[in-house]
Coordinates of C-alpha atoms in Angstrom, one line a residue:
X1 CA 65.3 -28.1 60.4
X2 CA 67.1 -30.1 57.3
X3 CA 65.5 -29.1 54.0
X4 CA 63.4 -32.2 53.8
X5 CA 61.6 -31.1 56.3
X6 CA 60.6 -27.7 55.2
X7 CA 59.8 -29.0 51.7
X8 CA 57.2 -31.0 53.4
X9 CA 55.9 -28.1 55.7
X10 CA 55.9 -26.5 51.9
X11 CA 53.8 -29.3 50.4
X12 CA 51.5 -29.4 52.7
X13 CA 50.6 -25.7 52.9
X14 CA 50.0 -25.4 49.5
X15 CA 47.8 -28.6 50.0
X16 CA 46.1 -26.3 52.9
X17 CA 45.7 -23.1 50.7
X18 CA 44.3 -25.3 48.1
X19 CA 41.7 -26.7 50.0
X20 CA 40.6 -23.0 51.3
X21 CA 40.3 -21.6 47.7
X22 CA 38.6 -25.0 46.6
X23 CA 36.1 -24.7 50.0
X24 CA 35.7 -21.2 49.5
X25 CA 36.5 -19.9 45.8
X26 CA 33.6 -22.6 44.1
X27 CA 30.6 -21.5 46.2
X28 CA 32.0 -17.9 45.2
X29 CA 32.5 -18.6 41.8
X30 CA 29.0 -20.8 41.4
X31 CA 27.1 -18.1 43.5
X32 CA 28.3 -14.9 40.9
X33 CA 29.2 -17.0 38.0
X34 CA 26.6 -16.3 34.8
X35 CA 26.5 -18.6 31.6
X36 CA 27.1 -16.7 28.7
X37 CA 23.8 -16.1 27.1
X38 CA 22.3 -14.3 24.5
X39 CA 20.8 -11.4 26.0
X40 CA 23.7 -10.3 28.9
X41 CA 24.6 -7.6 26.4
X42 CA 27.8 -8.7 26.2
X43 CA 30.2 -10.4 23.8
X44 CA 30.7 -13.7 24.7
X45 CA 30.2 -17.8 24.2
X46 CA 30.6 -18.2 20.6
X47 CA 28.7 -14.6 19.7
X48 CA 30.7 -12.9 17.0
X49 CA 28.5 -9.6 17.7
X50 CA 27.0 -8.7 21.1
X51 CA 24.5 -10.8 21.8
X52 CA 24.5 -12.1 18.1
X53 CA 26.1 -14.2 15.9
X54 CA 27.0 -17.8 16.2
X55 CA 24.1 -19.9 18.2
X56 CA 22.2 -16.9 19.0
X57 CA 18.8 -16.5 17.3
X58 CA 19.8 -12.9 16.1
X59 CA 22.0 -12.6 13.1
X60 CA 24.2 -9.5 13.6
X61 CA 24.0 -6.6 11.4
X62 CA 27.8 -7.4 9.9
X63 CA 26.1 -11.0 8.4
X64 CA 23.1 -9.8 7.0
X65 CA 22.9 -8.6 3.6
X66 CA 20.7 -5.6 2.6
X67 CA 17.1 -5.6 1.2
X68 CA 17.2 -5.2 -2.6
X69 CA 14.3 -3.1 -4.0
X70 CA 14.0 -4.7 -7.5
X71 CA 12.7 -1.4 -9.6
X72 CA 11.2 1.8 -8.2
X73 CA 7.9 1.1 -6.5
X74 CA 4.5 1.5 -7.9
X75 CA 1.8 3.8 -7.7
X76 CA -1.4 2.4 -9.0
X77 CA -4.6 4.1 -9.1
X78 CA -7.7 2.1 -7.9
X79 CA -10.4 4.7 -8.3
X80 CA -11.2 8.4 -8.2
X81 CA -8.7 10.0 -5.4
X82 CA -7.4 6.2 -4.8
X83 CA -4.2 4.6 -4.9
X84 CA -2.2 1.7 -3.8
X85 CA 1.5 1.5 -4.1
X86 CA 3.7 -2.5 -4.5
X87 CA 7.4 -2.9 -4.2
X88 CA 8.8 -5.7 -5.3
X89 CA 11.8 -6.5 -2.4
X90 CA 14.2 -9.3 -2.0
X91 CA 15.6 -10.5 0.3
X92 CA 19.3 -12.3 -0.4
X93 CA 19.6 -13.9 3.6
X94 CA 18.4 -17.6 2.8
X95 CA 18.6 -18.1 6.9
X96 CA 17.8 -14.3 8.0
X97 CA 14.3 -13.3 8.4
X98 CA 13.0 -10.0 9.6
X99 CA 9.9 -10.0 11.7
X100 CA 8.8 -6.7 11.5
X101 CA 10.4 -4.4 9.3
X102 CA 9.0 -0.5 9.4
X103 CA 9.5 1.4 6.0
X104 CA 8.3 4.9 4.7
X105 CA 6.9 5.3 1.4
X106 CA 6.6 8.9 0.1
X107 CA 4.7 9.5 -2.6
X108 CA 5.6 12.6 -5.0
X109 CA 3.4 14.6 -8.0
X110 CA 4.8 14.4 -11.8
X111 CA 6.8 17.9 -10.7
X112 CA 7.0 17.7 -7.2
X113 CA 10.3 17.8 -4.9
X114 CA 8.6 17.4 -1.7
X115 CA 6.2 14.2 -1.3
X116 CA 2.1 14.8 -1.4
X117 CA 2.0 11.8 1.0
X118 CA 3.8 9.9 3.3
X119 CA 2.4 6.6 5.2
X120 CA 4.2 4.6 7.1
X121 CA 3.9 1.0 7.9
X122 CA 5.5 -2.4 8.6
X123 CA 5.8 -5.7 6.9
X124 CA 6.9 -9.5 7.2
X125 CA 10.4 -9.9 5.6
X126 CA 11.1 -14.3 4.9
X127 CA 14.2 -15.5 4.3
X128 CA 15.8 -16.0 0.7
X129 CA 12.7 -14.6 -1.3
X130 CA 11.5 -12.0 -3.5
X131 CA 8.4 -11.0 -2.1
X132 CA 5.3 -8.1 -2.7
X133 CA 5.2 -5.5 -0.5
X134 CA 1.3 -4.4 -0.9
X135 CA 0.4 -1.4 0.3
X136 CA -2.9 -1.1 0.6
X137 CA -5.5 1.4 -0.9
X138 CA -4.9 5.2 0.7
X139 CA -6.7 7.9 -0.7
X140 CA -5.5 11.7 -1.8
X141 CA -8.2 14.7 -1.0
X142 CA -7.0 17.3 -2.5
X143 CA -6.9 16.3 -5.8
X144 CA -3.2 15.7 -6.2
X145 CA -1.9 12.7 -8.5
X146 CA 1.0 10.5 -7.4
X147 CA 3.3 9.2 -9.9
X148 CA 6.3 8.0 -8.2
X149 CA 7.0 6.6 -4.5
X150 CA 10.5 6.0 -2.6
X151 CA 10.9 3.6 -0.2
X152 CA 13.0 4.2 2.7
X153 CA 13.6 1.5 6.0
X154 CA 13.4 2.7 9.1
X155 CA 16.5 1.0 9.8
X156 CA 16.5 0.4 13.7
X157 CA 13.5 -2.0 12.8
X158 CA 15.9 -4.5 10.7
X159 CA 16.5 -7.2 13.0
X160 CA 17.7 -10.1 11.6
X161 CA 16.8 -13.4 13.5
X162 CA 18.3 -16.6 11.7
X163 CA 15.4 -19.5 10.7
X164 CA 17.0 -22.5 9.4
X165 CA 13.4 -24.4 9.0
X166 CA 12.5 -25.7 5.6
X167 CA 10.5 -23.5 3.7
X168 CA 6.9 -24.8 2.8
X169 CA 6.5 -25.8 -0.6
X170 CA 3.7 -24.5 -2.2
X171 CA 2.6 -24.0 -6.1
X172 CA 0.2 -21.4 -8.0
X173 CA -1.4 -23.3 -11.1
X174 CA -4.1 -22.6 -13.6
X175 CA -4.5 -18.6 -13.6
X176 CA -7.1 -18.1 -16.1
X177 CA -7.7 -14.0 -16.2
X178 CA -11.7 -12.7 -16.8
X179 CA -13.5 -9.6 -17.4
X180 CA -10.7 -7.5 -18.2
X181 CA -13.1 -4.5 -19.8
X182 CA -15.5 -4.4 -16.9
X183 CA -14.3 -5.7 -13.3
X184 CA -11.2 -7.7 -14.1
X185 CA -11.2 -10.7 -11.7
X186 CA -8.2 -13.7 -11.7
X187 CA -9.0 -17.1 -10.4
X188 CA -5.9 -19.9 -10.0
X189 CA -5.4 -22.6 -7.6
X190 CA -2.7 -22.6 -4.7
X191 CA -1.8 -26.4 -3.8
X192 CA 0.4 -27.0 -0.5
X193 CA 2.9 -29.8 -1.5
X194 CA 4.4 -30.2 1.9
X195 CA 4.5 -33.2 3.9
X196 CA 2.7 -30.2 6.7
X197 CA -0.2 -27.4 7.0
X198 CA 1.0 -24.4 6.0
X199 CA -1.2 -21.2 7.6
X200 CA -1.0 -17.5 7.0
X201 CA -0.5 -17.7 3.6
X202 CA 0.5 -14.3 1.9
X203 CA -0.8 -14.0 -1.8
X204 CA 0.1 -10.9 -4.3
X205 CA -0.9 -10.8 -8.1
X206 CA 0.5 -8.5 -10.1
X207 CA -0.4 -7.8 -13.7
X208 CA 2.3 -6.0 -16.2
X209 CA 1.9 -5.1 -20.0
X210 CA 3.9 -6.5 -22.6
X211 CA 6.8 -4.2 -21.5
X212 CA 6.8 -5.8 -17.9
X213 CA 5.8 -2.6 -16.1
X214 CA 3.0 -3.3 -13.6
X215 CA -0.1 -1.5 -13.8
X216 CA -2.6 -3.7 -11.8
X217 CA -2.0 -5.4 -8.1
X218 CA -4.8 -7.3 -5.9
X219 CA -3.6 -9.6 -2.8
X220 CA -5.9 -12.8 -0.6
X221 CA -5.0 -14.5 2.1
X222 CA -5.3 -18.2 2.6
X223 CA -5.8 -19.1 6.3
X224 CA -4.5 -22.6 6.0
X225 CA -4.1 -25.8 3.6
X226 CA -3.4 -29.0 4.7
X227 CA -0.5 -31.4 3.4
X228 CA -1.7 -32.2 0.0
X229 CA -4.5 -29.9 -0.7
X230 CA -5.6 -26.9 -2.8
X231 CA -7.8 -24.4 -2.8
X232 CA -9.0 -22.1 -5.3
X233 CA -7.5 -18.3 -5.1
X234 CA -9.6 -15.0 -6.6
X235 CA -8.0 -11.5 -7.1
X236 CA -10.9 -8.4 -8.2
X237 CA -10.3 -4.9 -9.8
X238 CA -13.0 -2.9 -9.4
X239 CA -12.7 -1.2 -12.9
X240 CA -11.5 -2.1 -16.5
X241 CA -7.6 -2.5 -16.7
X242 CA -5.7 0.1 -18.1
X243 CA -3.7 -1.8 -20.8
X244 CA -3.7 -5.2 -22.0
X245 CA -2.1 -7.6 -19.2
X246 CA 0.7 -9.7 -20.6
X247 CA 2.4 -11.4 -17.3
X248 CA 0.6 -12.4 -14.3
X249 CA 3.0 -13.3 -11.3
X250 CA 1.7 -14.5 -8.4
X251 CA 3.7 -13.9 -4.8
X252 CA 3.4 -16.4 -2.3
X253 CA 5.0 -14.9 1.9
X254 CA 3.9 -17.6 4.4
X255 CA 3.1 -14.8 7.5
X256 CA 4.0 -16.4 10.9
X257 CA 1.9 -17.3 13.4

C-alpha cells in the first residue's frame, strides 16, 4: 500500500471518529451539561465570588462596604419605665441594599458593665443612604435606667443584593413644631416628585438641642403617594420635651413591597 493510500485510510478515520464523538459526545454533553447560574454554588460565568458578583443579584461580601453607625445610638425615655432607642446608620453601597439585616442592641445603666436589656430585631437597609433605625418603645420593670446602647449586626444576616433602580424622589417641606410644653406634636408635608407611586414610605423625626444631640424621636408611615402629590405627615410625644428643640431632621426609607 503506497503512502497515499494510507493517508487516505488516515483521513477518513479521523472523519469516522469524528462523526462518533459528534453523534455521541453532544447528546452527552447537552444531556449533563448545566448553564452557569447563580445559585449552583459554584464559581463560574462571570461571578467573581460564588454565586455573586458580576450579573448575579447578590453583591459579594469582598464589594460591599460596611454599615457606618454615625454616633452612639440613643436611648430616649418615653414615659415612666419606657424607652426607645434611634441609630442613625448609613449605608455607603449606592447599588447594595440589604433586605433584612438582624442587629442587637444592648442597653447598659450609668455604671453597668453588663447590659440591663437586650432586644433583638431586624431592619430594611436601602442603598446609598443615611437612614433611622427606630426602635420602638420597650419598657424596663425593675426600675433600672438605661443611658447608653451598642449596636452590634448579626453579621450572617448582611446580604447584599445589588438594586440599580432609580431611587424615588421625594421632599419633606413646611415642618412647623407645636405644643412643645404639653404634648409636643410636628406636622410637615411629604410630596412625591416622581414621574411614579412611591408606597411603603418610612418616615423618622428626630429632634436635637442646640448642641445636635437628640433627645426626642417619633416615626409614621405613608402607605402610598401618587406621582405628584403630597400629603400631610404628624409626629406626637406624649409629654413636654426635655430641652428646647433646635434641628428637626426628618428621614425618609422607602420599605419594599
Amino acid at each position: 500500500m503506497n503512502e497515499w493510500s494510507r493517508s487516505r485510510q488516515r483521513l477518513i478515520l479521523l472523519i469516522v471518529m469524528a462523526v462518533v464523538v459528534l453523534l455521541i459526545g453532544a447528546p452527552i454533553f447537552l444531556i449533563f451539561y448545566r448553564a452557569p447560574t447563580c445559585f449552583d454554588s459554584k464559581l463560574n460565568g462571570d461571578e467573581t465570588g460564588i454565586d455573586c458578583g458580576g450579573s448575579c443579584q447578590l453583591l459579594c461580601t469582598a464589594e460591599s462596604l460596611p454599615l457606618i453607625v454615625k454616633g452612639d445610638p440613643r436611648v430616649l425615655t418615653i414615659a415612666s419605665s419606657t424607652y426607645e432607642v434611634i441609630a442613625l446608620i448609613q449605608n455607603p453601597n449606592t447599588q447594595g441594599e440589604i433586605d433584612r439585616a438582624q442587629y442587637i442592641m444592648r442597653l447598659y445603666g450609668a455604671q453597668s458593665l453588663t447590659p440591663i436589656k437586650v432586644l433583638e430585631g431586624e431592619t430594611f437597609v436601602p442603598k446609598g443612604t443615611t437612614f433611622a433605625l427606630f426602635v420602638p418603645p420597650f419598657t424596663i420593670e425593675d426600675g433600672s435606667v438605661p443611658m447608653r446602647a451598642t449596636l452590634e449586626w448579626k453579621r450572617e444576616t448582611l446580604v447584599w443584593q445589588k438594586n440599580t433602580a432609580p431611587v424615588p424622589e421625594l421632599l419633606v417641606k413646611n415642618n412647623i413644631l407645636s405644643r412643645q410644653d404639653t404634648t409636643p406634636r410636628l406636622t410637615a408635608l411629604v410630596k412625591n416628585l416622581s414621574l411614579e407611586a412611591v408606597s411603603n414610605i418610612d418616615l423618622v423625626a428626630l429632634i436635637s438641642d442646640a448642641e445636635g444631640n437628640v433627645f426626642a424621636a417619633s416615626k409614621t408611615i405613608v402607605d402610598r403617594l401618587q406621582a405628584g402629590e403630597e400629603t400631610q405627615i404628624i409626629f406626637t410625644w406624649p409629654r413636654p420635651f426635655v430641652a428646647e428643640a433646635v434641628g428637626i431632621d426628618v428621614y425618609i426609607r422607602i420599605l419594599p413591597e
